Short mmCIF file of C-alpha atoms and ligand atoms in Angstrom, two decimals:
data_model
loop_
_atom_site.label_atom_id
_atom_site.label_comp_id
_atom_site.label_asym_id
_atom_site.label_seq_id
_atom_site.Cartn_x
_atom_site.Cartn_y
_atom_site.Cartn_z
CA UNK A 1 -92.07 -247.45 89.60
CA UNK A 2 -91.38 -243.81 88.97
CA UNK A 3 -88.81 -243.60 86.18
CA UNK A 4 -87.06 -240.50 84.94
CA UNK A 5 -84.43 -239.18 82.58
CA UNK A 6 -81.75 -237.12 84.32
CA UNK A 7 -78.24 -235.75 84.11
CA UNK A 8 -75.88 -235.60 87.06
CA UNK A 9 -72.24 -235.14 87.96
CA UNK A 10 -71.41 -238.28 86.01
CA UNK A 11 -73.07 -237.06 82.85
CA UNK A 12 -76.25 -237.93 81.10
CA UNK A 13 -78.95 -238.04 80.03
CA UNK A 14 -79.45 -241.35 81.80
CA UNK A 15 -82.34 -243.36 83.18
CA UNK A 16 -83.16 -243.39 86.88
CA UNK A 17 -85.64 -244.77 89.33
CA UNK A 18 -87.09 -242.18 91.69
CA UNK A 19 -87.74 -242.78 95.36
CA UNK A 20 -89.85 -239.75 96.17
CA UNK A 21 -90.23 -240.67 99.84
CA UNK A 22 -86.49 -240.35 100.28
CA UNK A 23 -86.11 -237.68 97.57
CA UNK A 24 -83.44 -239.65 95.70
CA UNK A 25 -82.89 -240.97 92.21
CA UNK A 26 -81.30 -244.39 91.83
CA UNK A 27 -79.03 -244.48 88.78
CA UNK A 28 -79.88 -247.36 86.43
CA UNK A 29 -76.87 -246.83 84.14
CA UNK A 30 -75.18 -250.07 85.17
CA UNK A 31 -78.40 -252.05 85.00
CA UNK A 32 -79.33 -251.10 81.44
CA UNK A 33 -77.26 -251.68 78.30
CA UNK A 34 -75.23 -248.65 77.23
CA UNK A 35 -77.28 -245.98 75.51
CA UNK A 36 -80.70 -247.38 76.39
CA UNK A 37 -83.22 -244.58 76.91
CA UNK A 38 -86.42 -244.55 78.91
CA UNK A 39 -88.30 -244.79 75.62
CA UNK A 40 -86.35 -247.97 74.84
CA UNK A 41 -87.29 -249.31 78.26
CA UNK A 42 -90.99 -248.70 77.59
CA UNK A 43 -90.72 -250.22 74.12
CA UNK A 44 -89.18 -253.37 75.56
CA UNK A 45 -90.82 -253.44 78.95
CA UNK A 46 -91.03 -257.24 78.94
CA UNK A 47 -87.24 -257.34 78.77
CA UNK A 48 -86.51 -254.62 81.33
CA UNK A 49 -89.25 -254.72 83.96
CA UNK A 50 -87.72 -257.60 85.89
CA UNK A 51 -84.19 -256.17 85.65
CA UNK A 52 -85.28 -252.84 87.07
CA UNK A 53 -87.29 -254.42 89.88
CA UNK A 54 -84.32 -256.60 90.88
CA UNK A 55 -81.61 -253.94 90.57
CA UNK A 56 -79.37 -253.79 93.66
CA UNK A 57 -76.65 -251.51 94.94
CA UNK A 58 -77.54 -248.59 92.72
CA UNK A 59 -75.76 -245.27 93.10
CA UNK A 60 -78.12 -242.68 94.51
CA UNK A 61 -78.27 -238.94 94.09
CA UNK A 62 -80.48 -236.38 95.73
CA UNK A 63 -83.33 -235.49 93.37
CA UNK A 64 -82.49 -231.84 93.96
CA UNK A 65 -78.85 -232.35 92.93
CA UNK A 66 -79.56 -233.60 89.41
CA UNK A 67 -81.08 -232.06 86.30
CA UNK A 68 -84.38 -233.75 85.50
CA UNK A 69 -85.30 -233.85 81.82
CA UNK A 70 -88.58 -234.78 80.21
CA UNK A 71 -88.93 -238.55 80.68
CA UNK A 72 -88.99 -238.82 76.88
CA UNK A 73 -86.98 -235.83 75.58
CA UNK A 74 -87.74 -237.04 72.05
CA UNK A 75 -91.02 -238.96 72.20
CA UNK A 76 -91.87 -241.83 69.90
CA UNK A 77 -93.79 -239.45 67.64
CA UNK A 78 -96.09 -236.44 67.90
CA UNK A 79 -98.22 -236.45 71.02
CA UNK A 80 -101.90 -237.23 70.54
CA UNK A 81 -103.67 -234.36 72.29
CA UNK A 82 -107.34 -234.29 73.16
CA UNK A 83 -109.14 -230.94 73.11
CA UNK A 84 -112.38 -230.02 74.89
CA UNK A 85 -112.49 -233.07 77.15
CA UNK A 86 -113.76 -231.52 80.41
CA UNK A 87 -117.27 -230.03 80.45
CA UNK A 88 -116.52 -226.74 82.15
CA UNK A 89 -113.44 -226.22 79.98
CA UNK A 90 -115.56 -226.70 76.84
CA UNK A 91 -117.80 -223.89 78.08
CA UNK A 92 -114.95 -221.50 78.96
CA UNK A 93 -113.26 -222.23 75.63
CA UNK A 94 -116.42 -221.72 73.56
CA UNK A 95 -117.28 -218.51 75.42
CA UNK A 96 -113.76 -217.11 74.94
CA UNK A 97 -114.08 -216.92 71.15
CA UNK A 98 -110.78 -218.74 70.75
CA UNK A 99 -112.37 -222.02 69.65
CA UNK A 100 -111.85 -221.20 65.99
CA UNK A 101 -113.59 -222.03 63.74
CA UNK A 102 -116.10 -223.73 66.03
CA UNK A 103 -116.91 -221.10 68.70
CA UNK A 104 -119.27 -223.48 70.39
CA UNK A 105 -120.04 -224.20 74.02
CA UNK A 106 -121.69 -227.48 72.99
CA UNK A 107 -119.99 -230.65 74.18
CA UNK A 108 -118.15 -232.53 71.43
CA UNK A 109 -119.89 -235.64 70.14
CA UNK A 110 -116.59 -237.42 69.55
CA UNK A 111 -113.07 -236.84 70.86
CA UNK A 112 -111.24 -233.84 69.37
CA UNK A 113 -107.73 -235.16 68.62
CA UNK A 114 -104.81 -233.12 67.33
CA UNK A 115 -101.01 -233.45 67.27
CA UNK A 116 -98.37 -231.63 69.30
CA UNK A 117 -94.95 -231.97 67.70
CA UNK A 118 -92.16 -233.90 69.43
CA UNK A 119 -89.86 -230.90 69.16
CA UNK A 120 -92.06 -228.91 71.55
CA UNK A 121 -91.09 -231.15 74.47
CA UNK A 122 -89.05 -229.65 77.29
CA UNK A 123 -88.12 -230.60 80.84
CA UNK A 124 -90.35 -230.24 83.88
CA UNK A 125 -88.23 -227.43 85.34
CA UNK A 126 -86.89 -225.82 82.17
CA UNK A 127 -87.73 -222.31 81.03
CA UNK A 128 -90.53 -221.95 78.50
CA UNK A 129 -89.67 -219.67 75.58
CA UNK A 130 -92.00 -216.70 75.17
CA UNK A 131 -91.67 -216.54 71.34
CA UNK A 132 -92.54 -212.85 71.55
CA UNK A 133 -92.04 -212.39 67.80
CA UNK A 134 -94.88 -214.77 66.93
CA UNK A 135 -97.28 -214.81 69.89
CA UNK A 136 -98.55 -212.49 72.62
CA UNK A 137 -101.07 -214.90 74.10
CA UNK A 138 -99.37 -217.65 76.11
CA UNK A 139 -101.58 -220.05 78.03
CA UNK A 140 -101.21 -223.24 80.07
CA UNK A 141 -103.14 -226.53 80.05
CA UNK A 142 -102.48 -229.04 82.84
CA UNK A 143 -103.10 -232.59 81.60
CA UNK A 144 -102.72 -236.25 82.42
CA UNK A 145 -100.52 -237.93 79.82
CA UNK A 146 -101.17 -241.62 79.12
CA UNK A 147 -98.13 -243.60 77.94
CA UNK A 148 -98.84 -246.56 75.68
CA UNK A 149 -97.00 -249.82 76.38
CA UNK A 150 -98.17 -252.61 74.13
CA UNK A 151 -99.15 -251.23 70.75
CA UNK A 152 -102.04 -252.28 68.61
CA UNK A 153 -104.85 -251.36 66.26
CA UNK A 154 -108.53 -251.81 66.87
CA UNK A 155 -108.11 -251.85 70.65
CA UNK A 156 -111.49 -252.15 72.38
CA UNK A 157 -112.28 -250.15 75.48
CA UNK A 158 -112.38 -253.37 77.51
CA UNK A 159 -108.75 -254.13 76.68
CA UNK A 160 -107.54 -250.54 76.69
CA UNK A 161 -105.75 -250.51 80.05
CA UNK A 162 -103.73 -253.58 79.04
CA UNK A 163 -102.11 -251.26 76.49
CA UNK A 164 -101.31 -248.52 79.01
CA UNK A 165 -97.71 -248.57 80.25
CA UNK A 166 -98.15 -245.66 82.60
CA UNK A 167 -98.67 -241.95 83.04
CA UNK A 168 -96.93 -238.59 83.13
CA UNK A 169 -97.71 -234.91 83.50
CA UNK A 170 -98.09 -232.79 80.36
CA UNK A 171 -98.51 -229.03 80.15
CA UNK A 172 -100.18 -228.59 76.76
CA UNK A 173 -98.82 -225.05 76.59
CA UNK A 174 -100.57 -223.03 73.91
CA UNK A 175 -100.12 -219.86 71.85
CA UNK A 176 -103.81 -218.87 71.77
CA UNK A 177 -103.49 -216.25 69.03
CA UNK A 178 -101.88 -218.80 66.71
CA UNK A 179 -104.46 -221.42 67.64
CA UNK A 180 -107.25 -219.03 66.65
CA UNK A 181 -105.60 -217.44 63.62
CA UNK A 182 -104.58 -220.64 61.83
CA UNK A 183 -107.79 -222.60 62.51
CA UNK A 184 -105.93 -225.89 62.66
CA UNK A 185 -104.18 -226.11 66.04
CA UNK A 186 -100.75 -227.55 65.16
CA UNK A 187 -98.90 -224.21 65.11
CA UNK A 188 -100.49 -222.86 68.27
CA UNK A 189 -99.69 -226.05 70.15
CA UNK A 190 -96.19 -226.90 68.93
CA UNK A 191 -93.84 -223.97 69.49
CA UNK A 192 -90.42 -225.04 70.77
CA UNK A 193 -90.43 -225.66 74.58
CA UNK A 194 -94.24 -225.53 74.74
CA UNK A 195 -94.64 -229.06 76.06
CA UNK A 196 -93.19 -229.41 79.57
CA UNK A 197 -93.30 -233.11 80.46
CA UNK A 198 -92.60 -235.08 83.62
CA UNK A 199 -90.84 -235.13 86.03
CA UNK A 200 -91.65 -238.85 86.11
CA UNK A 201 -93.02 -241.58 83.92
CA UNK A 202 -95.10 -243.55 86.41
CA UNK A 203 -95.95 -247.18 85.74
CA UNK A 204 -99.61 -248.16 85.50
CA UNK A 205 -99.54 -250.26 88.68
CA UNK A 206 -98.80 -247.12 90.75
CA UNK A 207 -102.19 -245.71 89.79
CA UNK A 208 -104.93 -247.95 91.12
CA UNK A 209 -107.73 -245.84 89.70
CA UNK A 210 -107.01 -242.96 87.28
CA UNK A 211 -110.42 -241.48 88.12
CA UNK A 212 -109.02 -240.57 91.54
CA UNK A 213 -106.24 -238.41 90.12
CA UNK A 214 -106.43 -234.64 90.54
CA UNK A 215 -104.96 -232.40 87.86
CA UNK A 216 -103.90 -229.01 89.20
CA UNK A 217 -102.07 -225.91 88.06
CA UNK A 218 -100.88 -222.70 89.67
CA UNK A 219 -99.67 -219.44 88.12
CA UNK A 220 -97.28 -217.53 90.36
CA UNK A 221 -98.60 -219.58 93.26
CA UNK A 222 -102.30 -218.91 92.55
CA UNK A 223 -104.37 -222.06 92.05
CA UNK A 224 -105.90 -221.94 88.57
CA UNK A 225 -106.97 -225.49 87.74
CA UNK A 226 -108.15 -228.24 90.08
CA UNK A 227 -109.85 -230.99 88.09
CA UNK A 228 -110.53 -234.67 88.50
CA UNK A 229 -109.75 -237.26 85.83
CA UNK A 230 -113.15 -238.78 86.70
CA UNK A 231 -114.69 -235.78 84.92
CA UNK A 232 -113.25 -236.55 81.49
CA UNK A 233 -115.97 -236.46 78.83
CA UNK A 234 -114.18 -239.20 76.88
CA UNK A 235 -112.36 -241.47 79.31
CA UNK A 236 -108.99 -243.17 78.77
CA UNK A 237 -110.45 -246.40 77.28
CA UNK A 238 -112.60 -244.43 74.87
CA UNK A 239 -109.62 -242.33 73.73
CA UNK A 240 -107.54 -245.45 73.11
CA UNK A 241 -110.39 -247.14 71.26
CA UNK A 242 -111.00 -244.07 69.11
CA UNK A 243 -107.38 -243.37 68.17
CA UNK A 244 -106.46 -247.00 67.58
CA UNK A 245 -109.48 -247.67 65.39
CA UNK A 246 -107.47 -246.73 62.32
CA UNK A 247 -104.01 -245.77 63.61
CA UNK A 248 -101.76 -248.47 65.05
CA UNK A 249 -100.72 -247.29 68.50
CA UNK A 250 -97.03 -247.84 69.17
CA UNK A 251 -95.15 -248.44 72.42
CA UNK A 252 -94.12 -245.05 73.79
CA UNK A 253 -96.98 -243.14 72.21
CA UNK A 254 -98.41 -240.48 74.49
CA UNK A 255 -102.00 -239.30 74.74
CA UNK A 256 -102.56 -235.95 76.51
CA UNK A 257 -106.09 -236.41 77.76
CA UNK A 258 -107.33 -232.82 77.92
CA UNK A 259 -107.34 -229.96 80.41
CA UNK A 260 -109.83 -228.98 83.11
CA UNK A 261 -111.46 -225.57 83.53
CA UNK A 262 -109.29 -222.65 84.64
CA UNK A 263 -107.00 -221.82 81.72
CA UNK A 264 -106.06 -218.19 81.01
CA UNK A 265 -108.67 -217.64 78.29
CA UNK A 266 -111.35 -218.74 80.73
CA UNK A 267 -111.02 -215.38 82.49
CA UNK A 268 -112.58 -212.13 81.28
CA UNK A 269 -110.39 -210.48 80.28
CA UNK A 270 -108.05 -213.39 79.51
CA UNK A 271 -105.04 -213.79 81.78
CA UNK A 272 -102.16 -214.64 79.50
CA UNK A 273 -98.72 -215.53 80.80
CA UNK A 274 -95.79 -213.17 80.46
CA UNK A 275 -92.04 -213.33 80.89
CA UNK A 276 -91.08 -214.09 84.48
CA UNK A 277 -94.36 -215.83 85.32
CA UNK A 278 -94.14 -219.32 86.79
CA UNK A 279 -96.52 -222.14 85.89
CA UNK A 280 -96.72 -225.20 88.13
CA UNK A 281 -98.61 -228.37 87.23
CA UNK A 282 -99.19 -231.34 89.53
CA UNK A 283 -101.04 -234.65 89.41
CA UNK A 284 -101.69 -236.88 92.41
CA UNK A 285 -98.63 -239.04 93.10
CA UNK A 286 -96.76 -237.89 89.98
CA UNK A 287 -94.86 -234.90 91.28
CA UNK A 288 -95.02 -231.31 90.17
CA UNK A 289 -93.60 -229.34 87.26
CA UNK A 290 -92.35 -225.80 87.69
CA UNK A 291 -91.55 -223.78 84.57
CA UNK A 292 -90.72 -220.11 84.24
CA UNK A 293 -91.58 -218.09 81.15
CA UNK A 294 -88.24 -216.81 79.82
MG1 LIG B 1 -104.84 -229.49 75.73
#
């Protein structure tokens, strides 16, 4: 299933089921109890999965006639982001001088995990704020987001996929000057609207093999990133094992798995985004974001 959070002529936000072959969203309002969000659905998937699969006679809208929000406009908690998780990106990042305080092209020996605040989340087609008063160095990072279903602590890599509910697209948008200046990455990663998410939350069964997913981005139509999830340094099971070793993963948690080579600071000189630029991010079978810098 491809689930989404949308608003339409009858209000919202509400939960829908996308049929991307027919370009429609099927409205699940009557199927779910009043006020239930997509995050609630993920948290209680055992309760809702059968109901959604059996839903009949749903009202449909054209996907282009509704406003699509982030699947989880307010996620369960801060997003677990993974830095430096594709080899060629590690090299471009180290070479750029922005990898403060590390400045290293060496591959990490363990996953680099940092938070991105919930309040940075925005919709897959919303404008991204430029925050010109605090940053002049806007950059994009196309990433596969893993959505946790069943929570747990001490999850082994062998059981890891049993804890995955599904996937979404994340643009780990970044203010590079803040990332470098403040050493710790929270500020540079968490400005308001700097986490476009969606358009869909795709259930795990739709993705037979995550290694076959391509993660791509374009700036003003120019292809910038074209990576394969198979090239992750630390794969999805290892990330889940590492994070859950001492932190109990909760249903609805999101792990942004890292970005492939081709971000703005990988160029010499860096190619930062500016007002009016458009960033698009796509992952195989998960749709495509399109956000303009305001
Ligand atoms: Mg990132």
